[in-house]
PDB file of C-alpha atoms and ligand atoms in Angstrom:
ATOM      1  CA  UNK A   6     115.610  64.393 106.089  1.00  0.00           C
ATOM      2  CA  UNK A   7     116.599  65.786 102.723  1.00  0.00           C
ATOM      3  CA  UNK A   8     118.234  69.391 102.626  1.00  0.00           C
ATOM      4  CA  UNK A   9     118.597  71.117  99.354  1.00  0.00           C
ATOM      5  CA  UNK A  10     119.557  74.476  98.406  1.00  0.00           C
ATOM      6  CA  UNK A  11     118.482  76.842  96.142  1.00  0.00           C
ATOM      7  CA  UNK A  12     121.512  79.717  94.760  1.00  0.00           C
ATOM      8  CA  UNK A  13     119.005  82.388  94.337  1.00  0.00           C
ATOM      9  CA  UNK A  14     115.554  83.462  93.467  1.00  0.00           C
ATOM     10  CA  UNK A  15     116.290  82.520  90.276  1.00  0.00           C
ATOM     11  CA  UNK A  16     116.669  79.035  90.196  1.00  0.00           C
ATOM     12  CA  UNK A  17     113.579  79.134  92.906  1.00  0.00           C
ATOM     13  CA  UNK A  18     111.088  79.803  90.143  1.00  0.00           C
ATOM     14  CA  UNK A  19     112.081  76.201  88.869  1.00  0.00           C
ATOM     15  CA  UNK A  20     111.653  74.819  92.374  1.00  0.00           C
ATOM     16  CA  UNK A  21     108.565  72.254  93.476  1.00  0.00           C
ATOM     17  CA  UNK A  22     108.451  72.556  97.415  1.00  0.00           C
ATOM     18  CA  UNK A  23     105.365  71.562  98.004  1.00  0.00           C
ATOM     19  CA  UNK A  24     104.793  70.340 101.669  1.00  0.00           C
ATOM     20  CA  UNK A  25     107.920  70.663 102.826  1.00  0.00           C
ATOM     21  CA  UNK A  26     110.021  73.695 104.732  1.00  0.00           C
ATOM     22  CA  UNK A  27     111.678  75.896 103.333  1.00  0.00           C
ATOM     23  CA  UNK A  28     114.061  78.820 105.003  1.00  0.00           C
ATOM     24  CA  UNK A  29     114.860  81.725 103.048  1.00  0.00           C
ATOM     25  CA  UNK A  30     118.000  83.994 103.378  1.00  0.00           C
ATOM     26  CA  UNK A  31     118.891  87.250 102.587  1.00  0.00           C
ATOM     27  CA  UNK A  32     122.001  87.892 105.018  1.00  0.00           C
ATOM     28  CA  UNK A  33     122.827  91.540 103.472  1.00  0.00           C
ATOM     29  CA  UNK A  34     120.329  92.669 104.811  1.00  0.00           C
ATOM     30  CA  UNK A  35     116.690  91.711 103.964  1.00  0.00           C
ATOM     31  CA  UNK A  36     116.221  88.722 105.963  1.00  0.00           C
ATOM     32  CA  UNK A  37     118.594  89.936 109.270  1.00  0.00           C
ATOM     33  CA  UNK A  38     116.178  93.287 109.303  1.00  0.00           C
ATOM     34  CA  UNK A  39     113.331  91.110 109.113  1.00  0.00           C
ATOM     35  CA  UNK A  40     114.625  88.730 112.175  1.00  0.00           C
ATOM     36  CA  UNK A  41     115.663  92.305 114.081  1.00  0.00           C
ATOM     37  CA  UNK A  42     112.503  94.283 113.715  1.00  0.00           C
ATOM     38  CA  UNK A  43     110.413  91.335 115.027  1.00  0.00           C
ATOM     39  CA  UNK A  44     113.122  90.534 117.791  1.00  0.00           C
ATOM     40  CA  UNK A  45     112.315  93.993 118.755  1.00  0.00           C
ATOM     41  CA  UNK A  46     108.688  93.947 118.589  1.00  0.00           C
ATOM     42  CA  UNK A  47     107.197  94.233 115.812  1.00  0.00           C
ATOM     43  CA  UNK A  48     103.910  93.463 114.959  1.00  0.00           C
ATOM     44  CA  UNK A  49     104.462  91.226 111.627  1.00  0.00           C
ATOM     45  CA  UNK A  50     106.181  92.151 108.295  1.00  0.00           C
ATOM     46  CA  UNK A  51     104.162  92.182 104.898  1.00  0.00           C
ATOM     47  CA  UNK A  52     107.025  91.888 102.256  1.00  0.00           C
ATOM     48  CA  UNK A  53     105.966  93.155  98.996  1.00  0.00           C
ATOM     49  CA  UNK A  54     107.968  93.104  95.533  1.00  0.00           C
ATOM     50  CA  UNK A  55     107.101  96.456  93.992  1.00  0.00           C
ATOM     51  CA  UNK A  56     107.736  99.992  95.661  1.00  0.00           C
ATOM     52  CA  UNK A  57     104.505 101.418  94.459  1.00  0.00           C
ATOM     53  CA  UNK A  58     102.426  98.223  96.544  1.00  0.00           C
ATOM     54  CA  UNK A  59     104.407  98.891  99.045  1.00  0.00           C
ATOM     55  CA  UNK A  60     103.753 102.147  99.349  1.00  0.00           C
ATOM     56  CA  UNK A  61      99.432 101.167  98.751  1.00  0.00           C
ATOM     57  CA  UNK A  62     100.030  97.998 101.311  1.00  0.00           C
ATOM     58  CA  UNK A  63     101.099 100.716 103.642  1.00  0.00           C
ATOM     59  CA  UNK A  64      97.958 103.049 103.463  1.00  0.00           C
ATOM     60  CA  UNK A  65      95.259 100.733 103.187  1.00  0.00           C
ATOM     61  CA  UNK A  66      96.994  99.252 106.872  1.00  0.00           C
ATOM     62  CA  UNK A  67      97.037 103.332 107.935  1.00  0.00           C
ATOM     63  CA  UNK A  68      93.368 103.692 106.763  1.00  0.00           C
ATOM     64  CA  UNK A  69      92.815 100.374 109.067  1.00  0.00           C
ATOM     65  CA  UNK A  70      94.458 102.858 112.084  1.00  0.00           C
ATOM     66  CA  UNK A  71      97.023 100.212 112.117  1.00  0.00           C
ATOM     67  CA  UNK A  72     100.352 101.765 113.226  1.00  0.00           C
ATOM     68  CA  UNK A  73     102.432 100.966 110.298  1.00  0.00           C
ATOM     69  CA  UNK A  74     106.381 101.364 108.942  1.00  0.00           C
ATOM     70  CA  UNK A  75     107.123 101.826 105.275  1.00  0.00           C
ATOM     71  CA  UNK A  76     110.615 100.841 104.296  1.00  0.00           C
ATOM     72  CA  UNK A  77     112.496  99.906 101.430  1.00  0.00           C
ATOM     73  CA  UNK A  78     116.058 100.216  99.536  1.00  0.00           C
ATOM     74  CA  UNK A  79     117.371  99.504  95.878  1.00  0.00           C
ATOM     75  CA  UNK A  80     121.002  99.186  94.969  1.00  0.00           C
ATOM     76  CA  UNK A  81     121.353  99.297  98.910  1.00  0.00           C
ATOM     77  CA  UNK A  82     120.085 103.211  98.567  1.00  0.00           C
ATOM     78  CA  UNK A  83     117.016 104.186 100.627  1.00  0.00           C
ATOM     79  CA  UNK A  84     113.944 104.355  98.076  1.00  0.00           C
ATOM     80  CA  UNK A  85     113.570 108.039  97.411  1.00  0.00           C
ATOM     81  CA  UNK A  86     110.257 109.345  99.154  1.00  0.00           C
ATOM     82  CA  UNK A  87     110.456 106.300 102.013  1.00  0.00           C
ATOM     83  CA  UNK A  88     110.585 107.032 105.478  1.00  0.00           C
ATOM     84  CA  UNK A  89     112.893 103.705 106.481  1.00  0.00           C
ATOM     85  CA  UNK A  90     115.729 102.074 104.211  1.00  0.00           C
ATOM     86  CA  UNK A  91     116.777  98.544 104.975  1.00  0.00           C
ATOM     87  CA  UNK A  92     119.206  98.781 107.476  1.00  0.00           C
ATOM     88  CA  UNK A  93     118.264  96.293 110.438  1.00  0.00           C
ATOM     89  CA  UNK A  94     119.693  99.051 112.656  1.00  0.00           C
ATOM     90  CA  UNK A  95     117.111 101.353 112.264  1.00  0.00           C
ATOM     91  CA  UNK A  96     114.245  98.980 113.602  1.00  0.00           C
ATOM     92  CA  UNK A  97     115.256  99.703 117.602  1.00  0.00           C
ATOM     93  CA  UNK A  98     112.411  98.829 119.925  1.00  0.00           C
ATOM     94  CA  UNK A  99     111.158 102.518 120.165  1.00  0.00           C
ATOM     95  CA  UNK A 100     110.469 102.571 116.302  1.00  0.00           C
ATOM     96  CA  UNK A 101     109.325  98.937 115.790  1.00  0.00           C
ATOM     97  CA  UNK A 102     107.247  98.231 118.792  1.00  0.00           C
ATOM     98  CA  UNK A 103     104.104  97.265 118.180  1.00  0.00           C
ATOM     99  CA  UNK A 104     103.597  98.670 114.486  1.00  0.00           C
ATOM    100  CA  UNK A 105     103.369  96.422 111.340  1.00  0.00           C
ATOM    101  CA  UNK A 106     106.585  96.628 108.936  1.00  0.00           C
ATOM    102  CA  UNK A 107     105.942  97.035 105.041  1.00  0.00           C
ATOM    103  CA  UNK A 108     109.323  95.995 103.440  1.00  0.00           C
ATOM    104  CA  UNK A 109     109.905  95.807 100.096  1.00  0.00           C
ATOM    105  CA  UNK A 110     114.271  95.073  99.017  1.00  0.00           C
ATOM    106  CA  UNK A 111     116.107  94.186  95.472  1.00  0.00           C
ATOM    107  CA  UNK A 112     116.364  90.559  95.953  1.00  0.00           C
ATOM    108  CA  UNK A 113     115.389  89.238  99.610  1.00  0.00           C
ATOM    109  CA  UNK A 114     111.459  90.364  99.758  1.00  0.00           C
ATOM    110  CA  UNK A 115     111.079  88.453  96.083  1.00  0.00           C
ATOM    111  CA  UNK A 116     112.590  85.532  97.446  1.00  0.00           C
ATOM    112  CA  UNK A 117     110.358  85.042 100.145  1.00  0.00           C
ATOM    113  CA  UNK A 118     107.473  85.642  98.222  1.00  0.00           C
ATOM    114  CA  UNK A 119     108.231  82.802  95.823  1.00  0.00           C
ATOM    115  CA  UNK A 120     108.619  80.542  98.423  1.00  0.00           C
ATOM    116  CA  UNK A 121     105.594  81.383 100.374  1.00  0.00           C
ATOM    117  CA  UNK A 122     103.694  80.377  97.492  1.00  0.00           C
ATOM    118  CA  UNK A 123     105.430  77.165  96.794  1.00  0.00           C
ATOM    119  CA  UNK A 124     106.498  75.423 100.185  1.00  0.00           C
ATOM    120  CA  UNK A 125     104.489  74.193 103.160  1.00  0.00           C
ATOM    121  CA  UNK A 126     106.110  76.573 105.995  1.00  0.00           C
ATOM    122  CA  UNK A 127     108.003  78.973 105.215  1.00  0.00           C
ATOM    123  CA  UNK A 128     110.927  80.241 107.630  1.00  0.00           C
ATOM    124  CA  UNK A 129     113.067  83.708 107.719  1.00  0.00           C
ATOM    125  CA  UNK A 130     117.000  82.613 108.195  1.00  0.00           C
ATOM    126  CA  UNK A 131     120.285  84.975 109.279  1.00  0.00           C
ATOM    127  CA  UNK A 132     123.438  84.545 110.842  1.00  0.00           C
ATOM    128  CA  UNK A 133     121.104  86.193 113.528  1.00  0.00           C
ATOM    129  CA  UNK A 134     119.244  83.100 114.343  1.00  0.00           C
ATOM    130  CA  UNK A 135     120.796  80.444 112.704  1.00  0.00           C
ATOM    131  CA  UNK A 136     121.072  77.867 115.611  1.00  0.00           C
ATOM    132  CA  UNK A 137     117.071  78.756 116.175  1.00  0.00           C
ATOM    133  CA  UNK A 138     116.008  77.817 113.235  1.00  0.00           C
ATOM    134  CA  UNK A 139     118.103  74.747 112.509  1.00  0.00           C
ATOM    135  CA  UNK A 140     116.313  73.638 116.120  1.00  0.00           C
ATOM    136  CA  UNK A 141     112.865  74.794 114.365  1.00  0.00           C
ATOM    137  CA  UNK A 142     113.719  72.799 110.808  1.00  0.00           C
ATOM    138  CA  UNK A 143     114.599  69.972 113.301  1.00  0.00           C
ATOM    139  CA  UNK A 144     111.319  70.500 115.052  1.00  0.00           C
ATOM    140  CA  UNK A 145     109.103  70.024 112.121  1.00  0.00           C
ATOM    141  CA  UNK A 146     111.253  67.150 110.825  1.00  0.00           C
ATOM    142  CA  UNK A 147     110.633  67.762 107.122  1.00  0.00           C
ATOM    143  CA  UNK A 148     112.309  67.805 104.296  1.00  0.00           C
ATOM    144  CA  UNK A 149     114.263  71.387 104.224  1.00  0.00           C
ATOM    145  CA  UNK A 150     114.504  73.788 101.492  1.00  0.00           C
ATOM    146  CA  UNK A 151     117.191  76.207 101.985  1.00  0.00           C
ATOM    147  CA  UNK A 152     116.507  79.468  99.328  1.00  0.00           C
ATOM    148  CA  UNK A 153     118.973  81.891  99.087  1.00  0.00           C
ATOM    149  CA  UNK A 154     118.021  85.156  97.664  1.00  0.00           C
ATOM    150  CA  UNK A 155     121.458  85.984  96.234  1.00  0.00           C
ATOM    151  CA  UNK A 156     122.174  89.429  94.378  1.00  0.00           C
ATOM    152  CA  UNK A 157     120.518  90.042  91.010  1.00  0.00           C
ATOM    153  CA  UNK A 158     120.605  86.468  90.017  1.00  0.00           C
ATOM    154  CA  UNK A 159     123.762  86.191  90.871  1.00  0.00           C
ATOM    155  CA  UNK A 160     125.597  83.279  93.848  1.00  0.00           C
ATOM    156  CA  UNK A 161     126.125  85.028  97.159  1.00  0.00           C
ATOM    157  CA  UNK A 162     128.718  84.583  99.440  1.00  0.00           C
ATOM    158  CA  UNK A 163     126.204  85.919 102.395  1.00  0.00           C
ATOM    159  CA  UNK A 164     123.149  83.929 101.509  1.00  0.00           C
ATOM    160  CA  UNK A 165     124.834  80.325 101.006  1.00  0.00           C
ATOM    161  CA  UNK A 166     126.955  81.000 104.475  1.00  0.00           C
ATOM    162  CA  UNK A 167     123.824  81.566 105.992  1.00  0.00           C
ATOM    163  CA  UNK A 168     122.544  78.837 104.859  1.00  0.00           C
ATOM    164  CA  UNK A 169     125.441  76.696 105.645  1.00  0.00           C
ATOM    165  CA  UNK A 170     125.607  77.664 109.393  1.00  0.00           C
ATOM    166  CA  UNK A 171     121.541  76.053 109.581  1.00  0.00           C
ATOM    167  CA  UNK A 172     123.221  73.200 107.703  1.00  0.00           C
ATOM    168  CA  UNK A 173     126.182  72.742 110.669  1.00  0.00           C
ATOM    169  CA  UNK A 174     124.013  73.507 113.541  1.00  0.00           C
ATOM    170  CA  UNK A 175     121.414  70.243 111.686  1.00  0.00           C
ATOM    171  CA  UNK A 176     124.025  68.450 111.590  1.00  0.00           C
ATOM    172  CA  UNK A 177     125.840  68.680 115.086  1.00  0.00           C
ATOM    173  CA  UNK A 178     122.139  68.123 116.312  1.00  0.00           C
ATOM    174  CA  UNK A 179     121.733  64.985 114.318  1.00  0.00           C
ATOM    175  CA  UNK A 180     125.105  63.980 115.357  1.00  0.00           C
ATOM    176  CA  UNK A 181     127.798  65.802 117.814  1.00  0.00           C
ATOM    177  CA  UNK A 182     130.793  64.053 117.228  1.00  0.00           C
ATOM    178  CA  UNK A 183     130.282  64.216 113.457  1.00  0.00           C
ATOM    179  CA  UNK A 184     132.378  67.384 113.062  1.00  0.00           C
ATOM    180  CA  UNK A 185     135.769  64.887 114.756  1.00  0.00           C
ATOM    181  CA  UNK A 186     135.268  61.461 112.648  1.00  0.00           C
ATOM    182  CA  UNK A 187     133.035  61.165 110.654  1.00  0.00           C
ATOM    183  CA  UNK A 188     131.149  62.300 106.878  1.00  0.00           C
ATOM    184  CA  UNK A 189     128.152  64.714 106.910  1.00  0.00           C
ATOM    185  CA  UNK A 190     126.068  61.320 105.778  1.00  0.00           C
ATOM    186  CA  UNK A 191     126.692  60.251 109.037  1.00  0.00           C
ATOM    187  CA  UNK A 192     124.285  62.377 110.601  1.00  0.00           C
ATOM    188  CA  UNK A 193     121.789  60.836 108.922  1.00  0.00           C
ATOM    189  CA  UNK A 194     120.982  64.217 106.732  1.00  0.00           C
ATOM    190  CA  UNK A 195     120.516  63.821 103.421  1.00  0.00           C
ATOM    191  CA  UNK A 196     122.447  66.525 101.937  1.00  0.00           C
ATOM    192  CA  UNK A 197     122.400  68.305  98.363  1.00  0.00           C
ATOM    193  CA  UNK A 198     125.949  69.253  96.749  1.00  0.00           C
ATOM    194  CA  UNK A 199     124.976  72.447  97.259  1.00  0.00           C
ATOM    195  CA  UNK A 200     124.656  71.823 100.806  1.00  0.00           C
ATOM    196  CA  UNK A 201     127.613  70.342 101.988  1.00  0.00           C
ATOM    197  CA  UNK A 202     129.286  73.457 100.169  1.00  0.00           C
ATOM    198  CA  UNK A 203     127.616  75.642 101.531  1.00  0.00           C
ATOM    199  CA  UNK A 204     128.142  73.025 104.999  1.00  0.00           C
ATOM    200  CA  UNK A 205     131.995  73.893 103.925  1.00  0.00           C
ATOM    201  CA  UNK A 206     131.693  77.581 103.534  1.00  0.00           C
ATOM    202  CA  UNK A 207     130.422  77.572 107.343  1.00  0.00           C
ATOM    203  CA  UNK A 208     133.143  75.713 108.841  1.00  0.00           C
ATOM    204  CA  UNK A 209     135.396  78.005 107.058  1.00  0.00           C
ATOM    205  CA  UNK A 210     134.582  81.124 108.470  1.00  0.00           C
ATOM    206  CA  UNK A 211     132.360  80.251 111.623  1.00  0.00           C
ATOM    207  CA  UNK A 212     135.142  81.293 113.917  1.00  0.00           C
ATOM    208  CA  UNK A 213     134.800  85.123 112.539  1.00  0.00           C
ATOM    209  CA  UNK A 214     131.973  85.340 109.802  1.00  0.00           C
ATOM    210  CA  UNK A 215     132.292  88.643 109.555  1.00  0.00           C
ATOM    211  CA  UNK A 216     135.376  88.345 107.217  1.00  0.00           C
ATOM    212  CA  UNK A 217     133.145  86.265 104.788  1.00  0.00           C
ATOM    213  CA  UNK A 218     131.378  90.193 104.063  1.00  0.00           C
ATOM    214  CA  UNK A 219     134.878  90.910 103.371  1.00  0.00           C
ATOM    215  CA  UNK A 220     135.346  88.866 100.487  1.00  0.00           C
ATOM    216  CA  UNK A 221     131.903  89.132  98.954  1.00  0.00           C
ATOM    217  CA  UNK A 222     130.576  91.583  96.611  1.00  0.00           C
ATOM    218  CA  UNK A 223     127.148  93.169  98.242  1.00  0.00           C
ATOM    219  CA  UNK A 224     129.686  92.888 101.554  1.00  0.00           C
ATOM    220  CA  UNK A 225     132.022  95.290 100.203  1.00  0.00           C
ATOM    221  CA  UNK A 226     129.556  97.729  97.846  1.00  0.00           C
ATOM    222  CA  UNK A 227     127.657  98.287 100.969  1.00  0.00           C
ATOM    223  CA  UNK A 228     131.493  98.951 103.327  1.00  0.00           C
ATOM    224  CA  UNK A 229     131.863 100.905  99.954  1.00  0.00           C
ATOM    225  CA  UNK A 230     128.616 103.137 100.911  1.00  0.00           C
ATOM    226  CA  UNK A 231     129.739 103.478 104.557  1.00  0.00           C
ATOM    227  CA  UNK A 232     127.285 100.669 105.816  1.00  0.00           C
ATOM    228  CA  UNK A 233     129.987  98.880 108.450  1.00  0.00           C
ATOM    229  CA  UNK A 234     127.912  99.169 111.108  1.00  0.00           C
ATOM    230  CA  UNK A 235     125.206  96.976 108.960  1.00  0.00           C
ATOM    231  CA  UNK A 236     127.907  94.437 108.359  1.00  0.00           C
ATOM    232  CA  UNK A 237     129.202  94.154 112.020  1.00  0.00           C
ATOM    233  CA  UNK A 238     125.326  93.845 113.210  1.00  0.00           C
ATOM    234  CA  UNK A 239     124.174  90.914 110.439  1.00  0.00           C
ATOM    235  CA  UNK A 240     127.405  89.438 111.177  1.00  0.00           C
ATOM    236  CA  UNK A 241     126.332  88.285 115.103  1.00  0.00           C
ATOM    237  CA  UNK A 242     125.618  84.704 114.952  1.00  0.00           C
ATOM    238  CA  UNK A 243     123.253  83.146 117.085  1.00  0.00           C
ATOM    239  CA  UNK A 244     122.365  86.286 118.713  1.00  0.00           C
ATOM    240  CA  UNK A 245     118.744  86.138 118.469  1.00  0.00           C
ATOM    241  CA  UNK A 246     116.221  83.125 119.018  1.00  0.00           C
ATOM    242  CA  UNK A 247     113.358  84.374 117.026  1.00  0.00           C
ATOM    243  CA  UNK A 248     112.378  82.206 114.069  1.00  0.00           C
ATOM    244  CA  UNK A 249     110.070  84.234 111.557  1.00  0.00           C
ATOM    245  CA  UNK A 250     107.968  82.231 109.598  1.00  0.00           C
ATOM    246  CA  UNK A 251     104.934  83.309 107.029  1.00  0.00           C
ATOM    247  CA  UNK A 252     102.112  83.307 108.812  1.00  0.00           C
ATOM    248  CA  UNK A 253      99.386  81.292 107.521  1.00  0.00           C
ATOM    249  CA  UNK A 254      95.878  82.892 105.842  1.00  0.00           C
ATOM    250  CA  UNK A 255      97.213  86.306 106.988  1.00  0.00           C
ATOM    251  CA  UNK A 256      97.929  88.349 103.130  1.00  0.00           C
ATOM    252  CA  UNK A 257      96.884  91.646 103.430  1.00  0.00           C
ATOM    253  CA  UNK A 258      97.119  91.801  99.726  1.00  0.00           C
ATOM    254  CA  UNK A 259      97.291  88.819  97.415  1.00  0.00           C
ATOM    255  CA  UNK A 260     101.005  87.559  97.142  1.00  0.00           C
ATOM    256  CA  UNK A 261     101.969  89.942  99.769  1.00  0.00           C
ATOM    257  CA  UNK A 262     102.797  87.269 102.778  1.00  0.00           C
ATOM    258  CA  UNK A 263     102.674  88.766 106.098  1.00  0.00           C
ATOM    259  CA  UNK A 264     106.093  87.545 108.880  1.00  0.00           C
ATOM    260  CA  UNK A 265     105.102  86.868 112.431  1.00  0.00           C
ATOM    261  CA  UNK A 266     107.320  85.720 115.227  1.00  0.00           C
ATOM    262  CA  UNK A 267     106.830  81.765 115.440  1.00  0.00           C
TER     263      UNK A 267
HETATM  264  C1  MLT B 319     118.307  92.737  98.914  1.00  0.00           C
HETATM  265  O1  MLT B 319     117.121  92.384  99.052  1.00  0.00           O
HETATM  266  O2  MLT B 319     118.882  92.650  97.846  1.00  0.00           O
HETATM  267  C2  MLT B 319     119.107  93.254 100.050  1.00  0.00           C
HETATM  268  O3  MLT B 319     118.400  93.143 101.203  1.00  0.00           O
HETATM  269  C3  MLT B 319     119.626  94.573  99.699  1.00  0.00           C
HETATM  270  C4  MLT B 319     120.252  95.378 100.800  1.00  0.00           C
HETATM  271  O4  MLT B 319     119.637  95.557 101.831  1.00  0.00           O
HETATM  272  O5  MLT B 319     121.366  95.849 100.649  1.00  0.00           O
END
């Protein structure tokens, strides 16, 4: 199985993924709201790219008499005139439950949309649920795309340590004495450069991944704006078994995919 990685949403617009899987991330926050609202039941998410679709995605489901969210931040900032922001602490069980989410973030929701229009399955990855959907990538037994959304074109720190912790749970599936003797080939993986860094990154900081938020720069603009408690949540690894994935034939509005549990 072949596992490349993609920096950010960028370098995605370049990519060809057709057929195979491909897991996006978004660690601060996009993609660890996404896993927590439909951990908590939620209906399905519809990530859009613009505010103002958001905001028309949102009505036409309220016109349905679909219970329905709206929520959306820029610069980390709660768009101005939206009830929900993109903290993955607001979206408890009592709010969620049962209601479709309309999302729409600086970097994360445009991510995912370029993917769902270029790869085969598309899959929502966090430190959340990293362990369930390295099992799920396993599952499907294609060749993986891992995307990471990073921050305004710009390498995350997040995003590819996301990524990276898929890449070590793959691997100590494929083989569990790999991380004692042997080279990540060994496993049998075929793994991109980009990979085995970001393979690197995880077994740096899988003991306390937290500290990895520490060193990055949307990790310490959004301690900056008083957002710990965002950091200490997206920071729980393998916490959560749900694997989100794009659910097929389901756009509410062209481009707009809409995120169902798996
Ligand atoms: C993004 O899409 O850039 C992030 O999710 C932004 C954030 O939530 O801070």
């Amino acid at each position: 199985m072949r596992v490349t990685l993609y920096p950010t949403a960028e370098s995605l617009e370049q990519a060809v993924l057709a057929g195979g899987t491909a897991v996006v991330f978004d660690v601060l926050r996009a993609t660890s709201t996404i896993v927590t609202a439909l951990a908590h039941g939620c209906r399905g998410v519809v990530t859009v790219v613009d505010p103002a679709e958001a905001q028309e995605v949102a009505a036409r489901l309220a016109g349905e008499n679909i219970p329905v969210l709206l929520a959306g931040e820029r610069g980390g900032e709660k768009i101005p005139g939206f009830p929900h922001g993109n903290s993955p602490l607001e979206f408890r069980p009592e709010v969620v439950g049962g209601r479709m989410l309309v999302l729409t973030t600086s970097n994360g929701t445009r991510a995912l949309n370029l993917a769902a229009g270029r790869a085969g399955t598309v899959l929502v990855g966090s430190l959340l649920n990293a362990r369930a959907v390295a099992r799920e990538v396993c599952r499907l037994g294609r060749d993986v795309t891992l995307a990471c959304a990073g921050t305004q074109g710009e390498f995350s720190l997040e995003d590819a340590l996301g990524a990276g912790m898929v890449v070590l749970e793959m691997v100590k599936m494929a083989d569990p004495g790999w991380l004692y003797c042997s080279t990540p080939g060994a496993s049998g993986l075929d793994l991109s450069d980009f990979a085995v860094a970001a393979l690197h990154l995880a077994l740096a900081y899988k003991d306390n991944p937290r500290r990895a938020f520490d060193h990055s720069l949307h990790g310490r603009k959004l301690f900056s704006m008083g957002l710990a408690a965002d950091l200490d949540w997206c920071a729980s690894l393998n916490t959560c078994e749900v694997v989100p994935v794009v659910g097929e034939g389901k756009e509410i509005i062209p481009g707009c995919p809409v995120i169902v549990r798996s």
